[in-house]
mmCIF file of C-alpha atoms in Angstrom:
data_model
loop_
_atom_site.group_PDB
_atom_site.id
_atom_site.type_symbol
_atom_site.label_atom_id
_atom_site.label_comp_id
_atom_site.label_asym_id
_atom_site.label_seq_id
_atom_site.Cartn_x
_atom_site.Cartn_y
_atom_site.Cartn_z
ATOM 1 C CA MET A 1 -6.123 -0.850 -14.736
ATOM 2 C CA ILE A 2 -2.786 0.033 -15.346
ATOM 3 C CA PRO A 3 -4.140 3.199 -17.344
ATOM 4 C CA LEU A 4 -6.559 4.054 -14.054
ATOM 5 C CA ALA A 5 -3.496 4.084 -11.861
ATOM 6 C CA LEU A 6 -1.523 6.446 -14.299
ATOM 7 C CA ASN A 7 -4.331 8.821 -14.463
ATOM 8 C CA LEU A 8 -4.814 8.365 -10.510
ATOM 9 C CA PHE A 9 -0.906 8.961 -10.614
ATOM 10 C CA LEU A 10 -1.151 11.987 -12.833
ATOM 11 C CA LEU A 11 -4.365 13.388 -10.539
ATOM 12 C CA ARG A 12 -6.965 13.050 -13.429
ATOM 13 C CA PRO A 13 -10.568 12.829 -11.533
ATOM 14 C CA GLN A 14 -11.781 9.261 -11.878
ATOM 15 C CA PRO A 15 -15.339 8.491 -10.892
ATOM 16 C CA PHE A 16 -16.126 5.769 -8.696
ATOM 17 C CA GLU A 17 -17.789 3.089 -11.384
ATOM 18 C CA ARG A 18 -14.256 3.306 -13.089
ATOM 19 C CA PHE A 19 -12.842 1.148 -10.161
ATOM 20 C CA ALA A 20 -15.296 -1.843 -10.913
ATOM 21 C CA TYR A 21 -12.898 -3.820 -12.922
ATOM 22 C CA PRO A 22 -12.244 -7.145 -12.062
ATOM 23 C CA ARG A 23 -11.005 -7.815 -8.490
ATOM 24 C CA TRP A 24 -8.077 -10.464 -9.197
ATOM 25 C CA GLN A 25 -6.511 -7.614 -11.068
ATOM 26 C CA ALA A 26 -5.862 -5.402 -7.896
ATOM 27 C CA VAL A 27 -5.276 -8.462 -5.982
ATOM 28 C CA LEU A 28 -2.604 -9.616 -8.848
ATOM 29 C CA ALA A 29 -1.187 -5.704 -8.471
ATOM 30 C CA LEU A 30 -0.954 -5.895 -4.640
ATOM 31 C CA THR A 31 0.864 -9.256 -5.079
ATOM 32 C CA LEU A 32 3.093 -7.815 -6.990
ATOM 33 C CA ILE A 33 3.895 -4.402 -4.767
ATOM 34 C CA GLY A 34 4.257 -7.280 -1.699
ATOM 35 C CA LEU A 35 7.177 -8.666 -4.134
ATOM 36 C CA LEU A 36 8.838 -5.652 -5.211
ATOM 37 C CA VAL A 37 9.102 -4.872 -1.361
ATOM 38 C CA GLY A 38 10.808 -8.354 -0.741
ATOM 39 C CA LEU A 39 13.227 -7.643 -3.523
ATOM 40 C CA ASP A 40 13.920 -4.325 -1.905
ATOM 41 C CA PRO A 41 17.878 -4.623 -0.766
ATOM 42 C CA GLN A 42 17.164 -2.995 2.429
ATOM 43 C CA PHE A 43 14.675 -5.496 3.215
ATOM 44 C CA ARG A 44 17.164 -8.582 3.438
ATOM 45 C CA LEU A 45 20.220 -6.322 4.681
ATOM 46 C CA ASP A 46 22.961 -8.626 6.231
ATOM 47 C CA THR A 47 23.935 -6.903 9.555
ATOM 48 C CA PRO A 48 25.630 -7.779 12.738
ATOM 49 C CA GLU A 49 22.317 -8.563 14.433
ATOM 50 C CA VAL A 50 20.534 -10.312 11.574
ATOM 51 C CA SER A 51 22.203 -12.697 8.859
ATOM 52 C CA ALA A 52 20.299 -11.991 5.506
ATOM 53 C CA MET A 53 16.954 -13.770 4.988
ATOM 54 C CA PRO A 54 16.461 -15.824 2.232
ATOM 55 C CA LEU A 55 15.018 -14.030 -0.737
ATOM 56 C CA TRP A 56 12.000 -16.711 -0.757
ATOM 57 C CA LEU A 57 11.368 -15.634 3.215
ATOM 58 C CA ALA A 58 11.923 -11.788 2.135
ATOM 59 C CA LEU A 59 9.508 -12.401 -0.894
ATOM 60 C CA SER A 60 6.934 -14.033 1.256
ATOM 61 C CA LEU A 61 7.079 -11.634 3.837
ATOM 62 C CA GLY A 62 6.863 -8.866 1.535
ATOM 63 C CA VAL A 63 3.622 -10.123 0.464
ATOM 64 C CA LEU A 64 2.100 -10.569 3.828
ATOM 65 C CA LEU A 65 2.993 -7.105 5.273
ATOM 66 C CA ILE A 66 1.902 -5.468 1.770
ATOM 67 C CA TRP A 67 -1.560 -7.650 2.104
ATOM 68 C CA ALA A 68 -1.884 -7.060 6.046
ATOM 69 C CA VAL A 69 -1.471 -3.199 5.505
ATOM 70 C CA ALA A 70 -3.888 -2.781 2.602
ATOM 71 C CA LEU A 71 -6.745 -4.815 4.718
ATOM 72 C CA VAL A 72 -6.152 -2.770 7.462
ATOM 73 C CA THR A 73 -5.831 0.365 5.367
ATOM 74 C CA LEU A 74 -8.922 -0.670 3.902
ATOM 75 C CA ALA A 75 -11.041 -1.354 7.158
ATOM 76 C CA VAL A 76 -10.209 2.020 8.561
ATOM 77 C CA LEU A 77 -10.978 3.926 5.034
ATOM 78 C CA ARG A 78 -14.334 2.179 4.669
ATOM 79 C CA TRP A 79 -14.908 3.490 8.452
ATOM 80 C CA TRP A 80 -13.429 6.444 7.812
ATOM 81 C CA MET A 81 -15.336 7.697 4.396
ATOM 82 C CA GLN A 82 -18.636 6.271 5.783
ATOM 83 C CA ARG A 83 -18.759 8.730 8.904
ATOM 84 C CA GLY A 84 -20.879 11.704 8.117
ATOM 85 C CA GLN A 85 -22.563 10.025 5.275
ATOM 86 C CA ARG A 86 -20.090 11.175 3.232
ATOM 87 C CA TRP A 87 -20.110 7.503 1.524
ATOM 88 C CA ASP A 88 -22.953 4.983 0.944
ATOM 89 C CA GLY A 89 -20.390 2.138 1.343
ATOM 90 C CA ARG A 90 -21.091 1.322 -1.982
ATOM 91 C CA GLY A 91 -18.174 0.841 -5.070
ATOM 92 C CA GLU A 92 -14.682 -0.902 -5.086
ATOM 93 C CA LEU A 93 -12.595 0.838 -2.174
ATOM 94 C CA PHE A 94 -10.035 -1.994 -2.545
ATOM 95 C CA ASN A 95 -9.772 -1.439 -6.363
ATOM 96 C CA LEU A 96 -9.426 2.435 -6.043
ATOM 97 C CA LEU A 97 -6.910 1.400 -3.169
ATOM 98 C CA VAL A 98 -4.874 -0.470 -5.237
ATOM 99 C CA ALA A 99 -4.879 1.570 -8.035
ATOM 100 C CA ALA A 100 -3.525 4.577 -5.907
ATOM 101 C CA TRP A 101 -0.600 2.460 -4.899
ATOM 102 C CA LEU A 102 0.205 0.991 -7.973
ATOM 103 C CA ILE A 103 2.289 3.496 -9.721
ATOM 104 C CA THR A 104 4.245 5.111 -6.750
ATOM 105 C CA SER A 105 4.911 1.499 -5.213
ATOM 106 C CA VAL A 106 6.248 0.402 -8.708
ATOM 107 C CA LEU A 107 8.517 3.632 -9.241
ATOM 108 C CA GLY A 108 9.404 3.274 -5.627
ATOM 109 C CA ALA A 109 10.671 0.035 -5.547
ATOM 110 C CA GLY A 110 12.387 0.304 -9.036
ATOM 111 C CA LEU A 111 14.330 3.149 -7.732
ATOM 112 C CA VAL A 112 15.504 1.703 -4.687
ATOM 113 C CA ALA A 113 16.312 -1.244 -6.978
ATOM 114 C CA LEU A 114 18.711 0.818 -8.928
ATOM 115 C CA GLY A 115 20.494 2.335 -5.399
ATOM 116 C CA VAL A 116 18.532 5.410 -5.178
ATOM 117 C CA PRO A 117 18.667 5.998 -1.117
ATOM 118 C CA HIS A 118 15.234 5.479 0.728
ATOM 119 C CA LEU A 119 15.452 8.929 2.083
ATOM 120 C CA LEU A 120 15.656 10.158 -1.468
ATOM 121 C CA THR A 121 12.184 8.168 -2.300
ATOM 122 C CA LEU A 122 10.325 9.943 0.576
ATOM 123 C CA PRO A 123 8.688 12.859 -1.834
ATOM 124 C CA LEU A 124 7.671 10.449 -4.193
ATOM 125 C CA TYR A 125 5.765 8.398 -1.008
ATOM 126 C CA LEU A 126 4.519 11.953 0.000
ATOM 127 C CA TYR A 127 3.157 12.404 -3.267
ATOM 128 C CA SER A 128 1.308 9.004 -2.836
ATOM 129 C CA LEU A 129 -0.680 10.597 0.031
ATOM 130 C CA TRP A 130 -1.617 13.477 -2.326
ATOM 131 C CA VAL A 131 -2.462 10.494 -4.949
ATOM 132 C CA GLY A 132 -4.434 8.608 -2.728
ATOM 133 C CA GLY A 133 -6.502 11.752 -1.091
ATOM 134 C CA ASN A 134 -7.176 13.107 -4.573
ATOM 135 C CA ALA A 135 -8.342 9.446 -5.857
ATOM 136 C CA LEU A 136 -10.680 9.348 -2.561
ATOM 137 C CA SER A 137 -12.047 12.671 -2.815
ATOM 138 C CA ASN A 138 -13.020 12.389 -6.627
ATOM 139 C CA ALA A 139 -14.482 9.330 -6.373
ATOM 140 C CA ILE A 140 -16.480 10.262 -3.061
ATOM 141 C CA PRO A 141 -17.908 13.697 -3.668
ATOM 142 C CA LYS A 142 -18.695 14.524 -0.470
ATOM 143 C CA ALA A 143 -15.059 13.675 1.150
ATOM 144 C CA SER A 144 -12.939 16.666 0.861
ATOM 145 C CA LEU A 145 -9.418 16.632 -0.316
ATOM 146 C CA GLY A 146 -8.003 17.086 3.442
ATOM 147 C CA TYR A 147 -10.586 14.967 4.807
ATOM 148 C CA SER A 148 -9.418 12.031 2.579
ATOM 149 C CA ILE A 149 -5.446 12.453 3.450
ATOM 150 C CA VAL A 150 -6.363 12.909 6.876
ATOM 151 C CA GLY A 151 -8.301 9.349 6.640
ATOM 152 C CA ILE A 152 -5.123 7.769 4.885
ATOM 153 C CA LEU A 153 -2.938 9.174 7.799
ATOM 154 C CA ILE A 154 -5.082 7.727 10.257
ATOM 155 C CA SER A 155 -5.244 4.345 8.506
ATOM 156 C CA MET A 156 -1.314 4.179 8.951
ATOM 157 C CA VAL A 157 -0.904 3.915 12.078
ATOM 158 C CA PRO A 158 -2.504 0.584 12.703
ATOM 159 C CA GLY A 159 -1.113 -0.233 9.338
ATOM 160 C CA LEU A 160 2.394 0.450 10.814
ATOM 161 C CA LEU A 161 1.804 -1.150 13.985
ATOM 162 C CA ILE A 162 0.203 -4.496 11.936
ATOM 163 C CA SER A 163 3.293 -4.386 9.712
ATOM 164 C CA ALA A 164 5.813 -4.274 13.130
ATOM 165 C CA VAL A 165 4.061 -7.301 14.290
ATOM 166 C CA ILE A 166 3.929 -9.537 11.476
ATOM 167 C CA THR A 167 7.929 -8.379 11.076
ATOM 168 C CA GLY A 168 8.510 -9.465 14.342
ATOM 169 C CA LEU A 169 7.178 -12.538 14.521
ATOM 170 C CA ALA A 170 8.043 -13.806 11.267
ATOM 171 C CA LEU A 171 11.950 -13.141 12.002
ATOM 172 C CA LEU A 172 11.276 -14.674 15.437
ATOM 173 C CA LEU A 173 9.754 -17.863 13.786
ATOM 174 C CA ALA A 174 12.774 -17.528 11.177
ATOM 175 C CA VAL A 175 15.427 -17.615 13.924
ATOM 176 C CA LEU A 176 13.894 -20.484 15.875
ATOM 177 C CA THR A 177 13.364 -22.298 12.894
ATOM 178 C CA GLY A 178 17.028 -21.797 12.046
ATOM 179 C CA VAL A 179 16.089 -20.301 8.674
ATOM 180 C CA VAL A 180 17.924 -17.314 9.627
ATOM 181 C CA PRO A 181 20.989 -17.703 12.232
ATOM 182 C CA ALA A 182 20.543 -16.117 15.781
ATOM 183 C CA PRO A 183 22.191 -13.312 15.939
ATOM 184 C CA ALA A 184 25.481 -12.992 17.665
#
């Protein structure tokens, strides 16, 4: 899976058949991305409003968030790519999605862990839109690059909403159970 993800990052065309690798690899890679999200120092930032959350909670929340966003993105992209009979629904869209995310997510998390501000990693994440759109348009010949990128952007709206709801509920539950002290 890693060589395939690297080829996607380098914008090398990959047919849909290449994404038929075992699902456990995509599950493991997506969970790794979630753990890296949880390790982000700013994700656990201790502010006057909210005390720093414990590492175990940040890691759990990172995994939960990335899985929720991935599943929502998968559902929206499955619907979007089947519109206008561009895609017949066959193929490993989940594996394609995770492979397209893997390199940019790991690079972004690594840069943030090294102290690079989030704003400076923005070009990398914008490039990830291009990587994902390119991966979709190469795997699904009837889908153009622009159509694929729009599908990714559309899927980001419910993904961001669900992540906001999950984060809010997790923090509320953490405060109510005393895991994180209540704001002053």
